[in-house]
Amino acid sequence: MRGFIVLGTDTDAGKTAFSLAFLTAFADRFDYWKPVETGAPDSGRIKALVPQATVHASLMHFEEAVAPLLAARNAGQILPSLQQLRDALPKTTKPLLIETFGGPFSSYDENHLQFEVLRHLDLPRFLITSSAVGAIGRTIQTKIALDSQNSPLAAVVLVGPADPFAEEQIRKYCPELLVLNLQMPSDEWTAESLQQAVAAQKAKLAKLLELNERTNDSSDPRLIERDRQVIWHPYTSLADPQEPLAVESVDAEFIHLPDGRRLIDGISSWWTILHGHRHPPLMQALREAEAKWDHVLFAGATHEPAVQFAELLLQSLNWESGRVFYSDNGSTAVEVALKLAYQAWCHRGEPQRQLFIGFENSYHGDTFGAMSIGRDPTFFGRFEPLLFRTIQIPVSSESLDAALTTHSKEVAGVLIEPLVQGAGGMQMHSPQELKAIFEVTRRHGVYFIADEVMTGGGRTGTLWAHEQAGIRPDLICAAKTLAGGILSLAATIVDQSIVALFQTPDRTKTFFHGHSFTAHPLACSIACKNWSLLLKGNWKKQAGFIESYWRQNLVSLAKAKAVKEFRIQGTIAAVEFDTPGGYLAEVGRKLRQICLEEGVLLRPLGNVLYALPPYCTSEDSLARITHCLFRCQQSLANA
């Protein structure tokens, strides 16, 4: 989709006047559409005064000249949803000039302001305002408000008598915007008077045309070719015939591609995006933070965002004491936990406790300690000679008890992904089994480490997955969702019993570990806002809706042909197909391609196809993901 959106600072700002002028100049290059109208339709005025323009019928029109929401209420109707708006977009080869009603913060429907709906159209926005007294304040206030909501402007057009001072001041405080003044006919508006007025100002309007073309055509058609020359993608063969997706922008649950396609991000971009892409409160937190921060070392220094976020993490766990050690990603959070657990035993006088126990189908990261615990032969077999000794057992309290009985004085800790083993195929176990495993570690007196890198943040239905078992780990690893997916941040949360072992003036007992970007202020600032939102609990309704949708609409997959097992935990739904090959199974490529054809991005784990969407995901998008899962099942069943 190409074109731009015409916004006004308020009603009668001059939106239709601008549309008339622009179409008078460029009717051969743009079509006009006003989706929702009340009273005398502006579409009719455009047709009358610019007869050469293509004017598409509005999606909804009310005779009563009041706010659309009120008009809809009075008429007993419901305004079109975002999906209905998208579906109704005129099918045209030309770009669209889309005119809005009122102001961007006018009520759209019962639950949204107008800008919230328009933001998802992902088109440049031109702000129109009257050049009358107050133009400077109106414009800057609207710009600041829209910036705070991830809805930046591309241009400002003052409609009315020339006001060079207003133009100067708006340019001064909005230097990134194109700012111009458009003067309309002073006498009666006719097709002829419009043509005369526009002829004298066509050079100004051409600047908007050029800006729109640059904005709409910003992607490089050679991006994939350039990528192939310089980039080494994760978990991807350099000889992979499948080209990477060229992504132009993201928003909510959507990934936008240069060719106009819009994909539903069904896996939250590797489980990182929590509320949705560019979630407005988190992006606003980033903008506020960047006004005073970049980065500052964290060895021997501190700052408010890091301290506040650590307090929020401990509060979310109901821990009265403990410490937070920051790092950069899930792998490093695990490395920190392993090192702390071993060093704690050294401080307790038992340095022989060098053994860690992990579980089959686990994955904890790609650094050497994390690989040693995971031990997956496909991922890490090549590095086996370099890995240290660990034990892998089935997810079973009996197996753990047997292993700890055999190696009672050797084990430093047990590491588990609570409730869901992510990259190992979305394997799931019950809270009861998790609690039984925890109780075995208590009986044997070894450290219990919860890898909540993927599960933390509510994915499993509770803020922390281990909550469902009613247990308190000694160490917790968190990362992917801490900053809502906007910036990388990780944390290892340490129980006071371990902290106490390091509270000594003996400097040889210092924990010597750190990273250059530890506790990055921007990431911590976003994380503070993210965790404040999570602690309020509104996410539970969204996550609960997703889980309920899966259970209502996917349950028949459990007994479907070609399906080995179907699993749900919170917002996560996984289908394990009855096909050979494991992670490297060729069926994974086939499933991914089927999903892309349906406009959904899923990344199969071999023969396991799963969905883990952001909390903002609409029912329409959930329905499309569901359709994908069934289409994949049918494709394999018919093979």
mmCIF file of C-alpha atoms in Angstrom, residues 140-469:
data_model
loop_
_atom_site.group_PDB
_atom_site.id
_atom_site.type_symbol
_atom_site.label_atom_id
_atom_site.label_comp_id
_atom_site.label_asym_id
_atom_site.label_seq_id
_atom_site.Cartn_x
_atom_site.Cartn_y
_atom_site.Cartn_z
ATOM 1 C CA ILE A 140 3.863 21.412 18.183
ATOM 2 C CA GLN A 141 1.431 20.017 20.765
ATOM 3 C CA THR A 142 -0.016 17.594 18.229
ATOM 4 C CA LYS A 143 3.427 16.531 17.016
ATOM 5 C CA ILE A 144 4.679 15.841 20.545
ATOM 6 C CA ALA A 145 1.533 13.877 21.361
ATOM 7 C CA LEU A 146 1.781 11.782 18.199
ATOM 8 C CA ASP A 147 5.505 11.158 18.704
ATOM 9 C CA SER A 148 4.735 9.794 22.154
ATOM 10 C CA GLN A 149 2.367 7.281 20.561
ATOM 11 C CA ASN A 150 4.670 5.939 17.824
ATOM 12 C CA SER A 151 2.864 8.003 15.191
ATOM 13 C CA PRO A 152 5.477 10.431 13.863
ATOM 14 C CA LEU A 153 4.629 12.988 11.225
ATOM 15 C CA ALA A 154 6.298 13.510 7.854
ATOM 16 C CA ALA A 155 5.097 17.030 7.058
ATOM 17 C CA VAL A 156 3.096 20.008 8.329
ATOM 18 C CA VAL A 157 0.897 22.118 6.057
ATOM 19 C CA LEU A 158 -0.516 25.438 7.254
ATOM 20 C CA VAL A 159 -3.694 26.217 5.315
ATOM 21 C CA GLY A 160 -4.672 29.871 5.027
ATOM 22 C CA PRO A 161 -3.016 33.272 4.743
ATOM 23 C CA ALA A 162 0.777 33.233 4.707
ATOM 24 C CA ASP A 163 2.430 33.320 8.130
ATOM 25 C CA PRO A 164 6.214 33.221 7.713
ATOM 26 C CA PHE A 165 6.744 33.497 11.474
ATOM 27 C CA ALA A 166 4.649 30.398 12.177
ATOM 28 C CA GLU A 167 6.541 28.482 9.483
ATOM 29 C CA GLU A 168 9.864 29.597 10.962
ATOM 30 C CA GLN A 169 8.961 28.567 14.508
ATOM 31 C CA ILE A 170 7.543 25.196 13.521
ATOM 32 C CA ARG A 171 10.679 24.447 11.495
ATOM 33 C CA LYS A 172 12.798 25.499 14.469
ATOM 34 C CA TYR A 173 11.129 23.091 16.877
ATOM 35 C CA CYS A 174 10.330 20.375 14.336
ATOM 36 C CA PRO A 175 13.460 20.404 12.158
ATOM 37 C CA GLU A 176 12.894 16.907 10.804
ATOM 38 C CA LEU A 177 9.560 17.869 9.205
ATOM 39 C CA LEU A 178 8.772 19.434 5.863
ATOM 40 C CA VAL A 179 6.790 22.602 6.674
ATOM 41 C CA LEU A 180 4.924 24.716 4.135
ATOM 42 C CA ASN A 181 2.045 27.161 3.874
ATOM 43 C CA LEU A 182 -0.790 26.651 1.364
ATOM 44 C CA GLN A 183 -3.060 29.564 0.447
ATOM 45 C CA MET A 184 -6.522 28.779 -0.844
ATOM 46 C CA PRO A 185 -8.751 30.924 -3.118
ATOM 47 C CA SER A 186 -9.955 34.066 -1.365
ATOM 48 C CA ASP A 187 -13.227 34.206 -3.278
ATOM 49 C CA GLU A 188 -15.729 31.458 -4.123
ATOM 50 C CA TRP A 189 -14.164 28.018 -4.508
ATOM 51 C CA THR A 190 -14.679 26.573 -7.947
ATOM 52 C CA ALA A 191 -12.711 24.149 -10.054
ATOM 53 C CA GLU A 192 -11.291 27.141 -11.908
ATOM 54 C CA SER A 193 -10.333 29.166 -8.815
ATOM 55 C CA LEU A 194 -8.696 26.104 -7.295
ATOM 56 C CA GLN A 195 -6.669 25.521 -10.436
ATOM 57 C CA GLN A 196 -5.479 29.122 -10.389
ATOM 58 C CA ALA A 197 -4.513 28.993 -6.705
ATOM 59 C CA VAL A 198 -2.728 25.671 -7.108
ATOM 60 C CA ALA A 199 -0.878 26.711 -10.265
ATOM 61 C CA ALA A 200 0.916 29.386 -8.264
ATOM 62 C CA GLN A 201 1.862 26.908 -5.532
ATOM 63 C CA LYS A 202 2.468 23.679 -7.398
ATOM 64 C CA ALA A 203 6.178 23.761 -6.537
ATOM 65 C CA LYS A 204 5.247 23.609 -2.846
ATOM 66 C CA LEU A 205 2.918 20.682 -3.398
ATOM 67 C CA ALA A 206 5.591 18.953 -5.458
ATOM 68 C CA LYS A 207 7.789 18.900 -2.347
ATOM 69 C CA LEU A 208 5.104 16.850 -0.608
ATOM 70 C CA LEU A 209 4.927 14.565 -3.612
ATOM 71 C CA GLU A 210 8.693 14.030 -3.536
ATOM 72 C CA LEU A 211 8.633 13.439 0.216
ATOM 73 C CA ASN A 212 5.873 10.871 -0.134
ATOM 74 C CA GLU A 213 7.703 9.039 -2.909
ATOM 75 C CA ARG A 214 10.894 8.919 -0.836
ATOM 76 C CA THR A 215 9.039 7.684 2.211
ATOM 77 C CA ASN A 216 7.056 5.040 0.349
ATOM 78 C CA ASP A 217 10.050 3.841 -1.667
ATOM 79 C CA SER A 218 12.706 3.888 1.043
ATOM 80 C CA SER A 219 13.600 0.203 0.741
ATOM 81 C CA ASP A 220 16.584 -0.896 -1.310
ATOM 82 C CA PRO A 221 15.664 -3.538 -3.924
ATOM 83 C CA ARG A 222 19.236 -4.832 -3.603
ATOM 84 C CA LEU A 223 18.978 -5.391 0.147
ATOM 85 C CA ILE A 224 18.955 -9.194 -0.092
ATOM 86 C CA GLU A 225 21.880 -9.168 -2.497
ATOM 87 C CA ARG A 226 23.838 -6.859 -0.183
ATOM 88 C CA ASP A 227 22.901 -9.015 2.796
ATOM 89 C CA ARG A 228 24.264 -12.111 1.067
ATOM 90 C CA GLN A 229 27.648 -10.440 0.722
ATOM 91 C CA VAL A 230 28.205 -9.290 4.308
ATOM 92 C CA ILE A 231 25.815 -10.921 6.825
ATOM 93 C CA TRP A 232 26.092 -14.251 8.657
ATOM 94 C CA HIS A 233 22.622 -15.014 10.024
ATOM 95 C CA PRO A 234 22.052 -17.058 13.194
ATOM 96 C CA TYR A 235 21.140 -20.727 12.812
ATOM 97 C CA THR A 236 21.367 -20.402 9.030
ATOM 98 C CA SER A 237 23.567 -22.197 6.527
ATOM 99 C CA LEU A 238 25.602 -19.882 4.329
ATOM 100 C CA ALA A 239 24.429 -22.027 1.419
ATOM 101 C CA ASP A 240 20.752 -21.794 2.426
ATOM 102 C CA PRO A 241 18.717 -21.335 -0.770
ATOM 103 C CA GLN A 242 15.931 -19.573 1.147
ATOM 104 C CA GLU A 243 16.346 -15.822 1.091
ATOM 105 C CA PRO A 244 15.854 -13.878 4.323
ATOM 106 C CA LEU A 245 12.765 -11.712 4.590
ATOM 107 C CA ALA A 246 13.485 -8.066 3.849
ATOM 108 C CA VAL A 247 11.636 -6.240 6.627
ATOM 109 C CA GLU A 248 10.635 -2.616 6.122
ATOM 110 C CA SER A 249 8.876 -1.873 9.406
ATOM 111 C CA VAL A 250 7.019 -3.439 12.327
ATOM 112 C CA ASP A 251 3.939 -2.525 14.307
ATOM 113 C CA ALA A 252 1.751 -4.320 16.868
ATOM 114 C CA GLU A 253 1.714 -7.999 15.773
ATOM 115 C CA PHE A 254 2.737 -7.184 12.211
ATOM 116 C CA ILE A 255 5.914 -7.259 10.126
ATOM 117 C CA HIS A 256 5.737 -5.148 6.953
ATOM 118 C CA LEU A 257 7.671 -6.116 3.825
ATOM 119 C CA PRO A 258 8.737 -3.797 0.973
ATOM 120 C CA ASP A 259 6.415 -5.508 -1.509
ATOM 121 C CA GLY A 260 3.382 -4.490 0.545
ATOM 122 C CA ARG A 261 2.868 -7.808 2.289
ATOM 123 C CA ARG A 262 2.091 -7.776 5.983
ATOM 124 C CA LEU A 263 3.040 -10.811 8.060
ATOM 125 C CA ILE A 264 1.667 -11.698 11.469
ATOM 126 C CA ASP A 265 4.595 -12.202 13.837
ATOM 127 C CA GLY A 266 3.339 -15.471 15.275
ATOM 128 C CA ILE A 267 6.499 -16.150 17.301
ATOM 129 C CA SER A 268 7.069 -12.677 18.764
ATOM 130 C CA SER A 269 10.382 -12.369 16.923
ATOM 131 C CA TRP A 270 12.076 -15.266 18.704
ATOM 132 C CA TRP A 271 9.945 -14.809 21.833
ATOM 133 C CA THR A 272 11.146 -11.279 22.592
ATOM 134 C CA ILE A 273 8.194 -9.040 21.691
ATOM 135 C CA LEU A 274 5.862 -9.104 24.664
ATOM 136 C CA HIS A 275 3.051 -6.570 24.260
ATOM 137 C CA GLY A 276 3.550 -5.919 20.545
ATOM 138 C CA HIS A 277 6.060 -4.295 18.229
ATOM 139 C CA ARG A 278 6.770 -0.638 19.061
ATOM 140 C CA HIS A 279 4.405 -0.761 22.038
ATOM 141 C CA PRO A 280 3.656 2.945 22.651
ATOM 142 C CA PRO A 281 4.344 3.087 26.420
ATOM 143 C CA LEU A 282 7.698 1.356 25.957
ATOM 144 C CA MET A 283 8.712 3.503 22.995
ATOM 145 C CA GLN A 284 7.770 6.581 25.005
ATOM 146 C CA ALA A 285 9.985 5.351 27.848
ATOM 147 C CA LEU A 286 12.829 5.015 25.345
ATOM 148 C CA ARG A 287 12.317 8.553 24.051
ATOM 149 C CA GLU A 288 12.248 9.984 27.558
ATOM 150 C CA ALA A 289 15.389 8.082 28.530
ATOM 151 C CA GLU A 290 17.385 9.089 25.470
ATOM 152 C CA ALA A 291 16.947 12.729 26.457
ATOM 153 C CA LYS A 292 19.397 12.180 29.324
ATOM 154 C CA TRP A 293 21.156 8.836 28.829
ATOM 155 C CA ASP A 294 23.321 6.884 26.477
ATOM 156 C CA HIS A 295 25.534 4.489 28.435
ATOM 157 C CA VAL A 296 27.663 4.677 31.556
ATOM 158 C CA LEU A 297 29.924 2.025 33.038
ATOM 159 C CA PHE A 298 28.320 -0.058 35.783
ATOM 160 C CA ALA A 299 31.456 -1.067 37.672
ATOM 161 C CA GLY A 300 31.668 1.374 40.555
ATOM 162 C CA ALA A 301 28.751 3.487 39.289
ATOM 163 C CA THR A 302 24.977 3.208 39.366
ATOM 164 C CA HIS A 303 21.897 4.948 37.999
ATOM 165 C CA GLU A 304 18.183 5.212 38.705
ATOM 166 C CA PRO A 305 16.880 3.003 35.849
ATOM 167 C CA ALA A 306 19.040 0.041 36.926
ATOM 168 C CA VAL A 307 18.176 0.344 40.616
ATOM 169 C CA GLN A 308 14.479 0.846 39.951
ATOM 170 C CA PHE A 309 14.292 -2.125 37.615
ATOM 171 C CA ALA A 310 16.090 -4.392 40.084
ATOM 172 C CA GLU A 311 13.564 -3.324 42.720
ATOM 173 C CA LEU A 312 10.706 -4.142 40.349
ATOM 174 C CA LEU A 313 12.130 -7.586 39.570
ATOM 175 C CA LEU A 314 12.460 -8.473 43.244
ATOM 176 C CA GLN A 315 8.979 -7.071 43.889
ATOM 177 C CA SER A 316 7.539 -9.242 41.124
ATOM 178 C CA LEU A 317 8.976 -12.289 42.911
ATOM 179 C CA ASN A 318 7.843 -11.157 46.366
ATOM 180 C CA TRP A 319 11.440 -11.437 47.507
ATOM 181 C CA GLU A 320 12.226 -9.206 50.473
ATOM 182 C CA SER A 321 15.927 -9.515 49.747
ATOM 183 C CA GLY A 322 18.239 -10.721 47.008
ATOM 184 C CA ARG A 323 20.327 -9.152 44.273
ATOM 185 C CA VAL A 324 20.096 -8.642 40.516
ATOM 186 C CA PHE A 325 23.168 -9.160 38.323
ATOM 187 C CA TYR A 326 22.716 -7.598 34.887
ATOM 188 C CA SER A 327 24.103 -8.918 31.609
ATOM 189 C CA ASP A 328 23.228 -8.778 27.914
ATOM 190 C CA ASN A 329 21.291 -11.876 26.800
ATOM 191 C CA GLY A 330 19.912 -15.225 27.892
ATOM 192 C CA SER A 331 23.163 -17.115 27.367
ATOM 193 C CA THR A 332 25.104 -14.706 29.566
ATOM 194 C CA ALA A 333 22.389 -14.784 32.226
ATOM 195 C CA VAL A 334 22.850 -18.567 32.373
ATOM 196 C CA GLU A 335 26.655 -18.285 32.459
ATOM 197 C CA VAL A 336 26.372 -15.911 35.418
ATOM 198 C CA ALA A 337 24.098 -18.351 37.248
ATOM 199 C CA LEU A 338 26.457 -21.295 36.684
ATOM 200 C CA LYS A 339 29.493 -19.328 37.822
ATOM 201 C CA LEU A 340 27.695 -17.973 40.883
ATOM 202 C CA ALA A 341 26.464 -21.423 41.878
ATOM 203 C CA TYR A 342 29.921 -22.958 41.633
ATOM 204 C CA GLN A 343 31.670 -20.064 43.365
ATOM 205 C CA ALA A 344 29.092 -20.158 46.159
ATOM 206 C CA TRP A 345 30.036 -23.784 46.837
ATOM 207 C CA CYS A 346 33.704 -22.782 46.839
ATOM 208 C CA HIS A 347 32.920 -20.189 49.498
ATOM 209 C CA ARG A 348 31.148 -22.929 51.461
ATOM 210 C CA GLY A 349 34.281 -25.036 51.373
ATOM 211 C CA GLU A 350 33.081 -27.594 48.806
ATOM 212 C CA PRO A 351 34.994 -26.808 45.591
ATOM 213 C CA GLN A 352 34.523 -30.410 44.419
ATOM 214 C CA ARG A 353 30.909 -29.578 43.503
ATOM 215 C CA GLN A 354 31.685 -28.990 39.845
ATOM 216 C CA LEU A 355 28.843 -30.966 38.284
ATOM 217 C CA PHE A 356 25.601 -29.515 36.929
ATOM 218 C CA ILE A 357 22.484 -31.453 35.981
ATOM 219 C CA GLY A 358 20.331 -30.471 33.020
ATOM 220 C CA PHE A 359 17.374 -32.112 31.315
ATOM 221 C CA GLU A 360 16.893 -33.803 27.972
ATOM 222 C CA ASN A 361 15.476 -31.505 25.262
ATOM 223 C CA SER A 362 16.733 -28.447 27.116
ATOM 224 C CA TYR A 363 18.348 -25.409 25.577
ATOM 225 C CA HIS A 364 20.014 -22.682 27.629
ATOM 226 C CA GLY A 365 22.101 -20.747 25.116
ATOM 227 C CA ASP A 366 25.140 -20.892 22.883
ATOM 228 C CA THR A 367 27.999 -19.980 25.220
ATOM 229 C CA PHE A 368 30.158 -22.826 26.518
ATOM 230 C CA GLY A 369 28.547 -23.206 29.913
ATOM 231 C CA ALA A 370 25.055 -23.074 28.442
ATOM 232 C CA MET A 371 26.028 -25.552 25.713
ATOM 233 C CA SER A 372 27.487 -27.916 28.301
ATOM 234 C CA ILE A 373 24.150 -28.043 30.134
ATOM 235 C CA GLY A 374 22.001 -28.335 26.985
ATOM 236 C CA ARG A 375 24.255 -30.827 25.183
ATOM 237 C CA ASP A 376 22.010 -31.053 22.131
ATOM 238 C CA PRO A 377 23.990 -33.101 19.564
ATOM 239 C CA THR A 378 22.508 -31.218 16.603
ATOM 240 C CA PHE A 379 23.289 -27.770 17.953
ATOM 241 C CA PHE A 380 26.434 -28.467 19.937
ATOM 242 C CA GLY A 381 27.833 -31.851 18.893
ATOM 243 C CA ARG A 382 30.664 -30.203 16.991
ATOM 244 C CA PHE A 383 31.911 -28.618 20.221
ATOM 245 C CA GLU A 384 31.630 -31.711 22.425
ATOM 246 C CA PRO A 385 35.423 -31.947 23.008
ATOM 247 C CA LEU A 386 35.375 -28.417 24.434
ATOM 248 C CA LEU A 387 32.408 -28.809 26.791
ATOM 249 C CA PHE A 388 32.716 -29.547 30.494
ATOM 250 C CA ARG A 389 31.143 -32.563 32.169
ATOM 251 C CA THR A 390 27.426 -32.398 32.997
ATOM 252 C CA ILE A 391 24.549 -34.866 33.350
ATOM 253 C CA GLN A 392 21.370 -34.865 31.247
ATOM 254 C CA ILE A 393 18.297 -36.703 32.507
ATOM 255 C CA PRO A 394 14.602 -36.934 31.567
ATOM 256 C CA VAL A 395 12.284 -34.313 33.074
ATOM 257 C CA SER A 396 11.411 -36.479 36.047
ATOM 258 C CA SER A 397 11.796 -36.101 39.795
ATOM 259 C CA GLU A 398 12.629 -39.814 40.042
ATOM 260 C CA SER A 399 15.448 -39.483 37.500
ATOM 261 C CA LEU A 400 16.784 -36.441 39.322
ATOM 262 C CA ASP A 401 16.652 -38.178 42.689
ATOM 263 C CA ALA A 402 18.608 -41.116 41.280
ATOM 264 C CA ALA A 403 21.239 -38.832 39.730
ATOM 265 C CA LEU A 404 21.677 -36.806 42.913
ATOM 266 C CA THR A 405 21.890 -39.951 45.017
ATOM 267 C CA THR A 406 24.700 -41.243 42.795
ATOM 268 C CA HIS A 407 26.550 -37.914 42.644
ATOM 269 C CA SER A 408 25.511 -36.507 46.017
ATOM 270 C CA LYS A 409 28.699 -34.548 46.803
ATOM 271 C CA GLU A 410 29.600 -33.562 43.240
ATOM 272 C CA VAL A 411 26.580 -31.549 42.104
ATOM 273 C CA ALA A 412 26.555 -27.751 42.313
ATOM 274 C CA GLY A 413 23.117 -27.157 40.830
ATOM 275 C CA VAL A 414 20.191 -28.240 38.701
ATOM 276 C CA LEU A 415 19.107 -26.057 35.761
ATOM 277 C CA ILE A 416 15.631 -26.266 34.236
ATOM 278 C CA GLU A 417 13.325 -24.328 31.936
ATOM 279 C CA PRO A 418 10.156 -24.281 34.059
ATOM 280 C CA LEU A 419 7.005 -25.672 32.421
ATOM 281 C CA VAL A 420 8.187 -25.214 28.802
ATOM 282 C CA GLN A 421 11.448 -26.294 27.161
ATOM 283 C CA GLY A 422 11.586 -23.791 24.308
ATOM 284 C CA ALA A 423 14.105 -24.516 21.561
ATOM 285 C CA GLY A 424 14.046 -28.203 22.453
ATOM 286 C CA GLY A 425 10.651 -28.442 20.758
ATOM 287 C CA MET A 426 8.245 -26.668 23.127
ATOM 288 C CA GLN A 427 8.194 -29.730 25.358
ATOM 289 C CA MET A 428 5.976 -29.161 28.395
ATOM 290 C CA HIS A 429 5.698 -30.510 31.918
ATOM 291 C CA SER A 430 3.222 -29.855 34.691
ATOM 292 C CA PRO A 431 3.577 -27.550 37.708
ATOM 293 C CA GLN A 432 3.304 -30.684 39.848
ATOM 294 C CA GLU A 433 6.320 -32.260 38.156
ATOM 295 C CA LEU A 434 8.251 -29.003 38.482
ATOM 296 C CA LYS A 435 7.483 -28.843 42.191
ATOM 297 C CA ALA A 436 8.543 -32.455 42.670
ATOM 298 C CA ILE A 437 11.866 -31.725 40.922
ATOM 299 C CA PHE A 438 12.390 -28.674 43.130
ATOM 300 C CA GLU A 439 11.692 -30.686 46.284
ATOM 301 C CA VAL A 440 14.310 -33.246 45.256
ATOM 302 C CA THR A 441 16.917 -30.463 45.040
ATOM 303 C CA ARG A 442 15.896 -29.321 48.536
ATOM 304 C CA ARG A 443 16.299 -32.809 49.967
ATOM 305 C CA HIS A 444 19.754 -33.129 48.430
ATOM 306 C CA GLY A 445 20.778 -29.563 49.256
ATOM 307 C CA VAL A 446 21.814 -28.398 45.766
ATOM 308 C CA TYR A 447 21.017 -25.139 44.030
ATOM 309 C CA PHE A 448 17.901 -24.894 41.877
ATOM 310 C CA ILE A 449 18.336 -22.615 38.845
ATOM 311 C CA ALA A 450 15.254 -21.555 36.864
ATOM 312 C CA ASP A 451 15.946 -20.541 33.261
ATOM 313 C CA GLU A 452 13.028 -18.152 32.680
ATOM 314 C CA VAL A 453 14.634 -16.485 29.680
ATOM 315 C CA MET A 454 11.648 -17.409 27.514
ATOM 316 C CA THR A 455 8.928 -18.046 30.101
ATOM 317 C CA GLY A 456 9.378 -14.904 32.210
ATOM 318 C CA GLY A 457 6.900 -12.115 31.529
ATOM 319 C CA GLY A 458 3.658 -14.097 31.558
ATOM 320 C CA ARG A 459 4.016 -16.401 28.556
ATOM 321 C CA THR A 460 2.879 -19.436 30.565
ATOM 322 C CA GLY A 461 -0.074 -17.701 32.238
ATOM 323 C CA THR A 462 1.735 -16.407 35.328
ATOM 324 C CA LEU A 463 4.343 -13.657 35.440
ATOM 325 C CA TRP A 464 7.010 -16.259 36.250
ATOM 326 C CA ALA A 465 6.479 -19.870 35.196
ATOM 327 C CA HIS A 466 7.857 -21.260 38.470
ATOM 328 C CA GLU A 467 5.048 -19.464 40.359
ATOM 329 C CA GLN A 468 2.633 -22.179 39.260
ATOM 330 C CA ALA A 469 4.626 -24.732 41.251
#
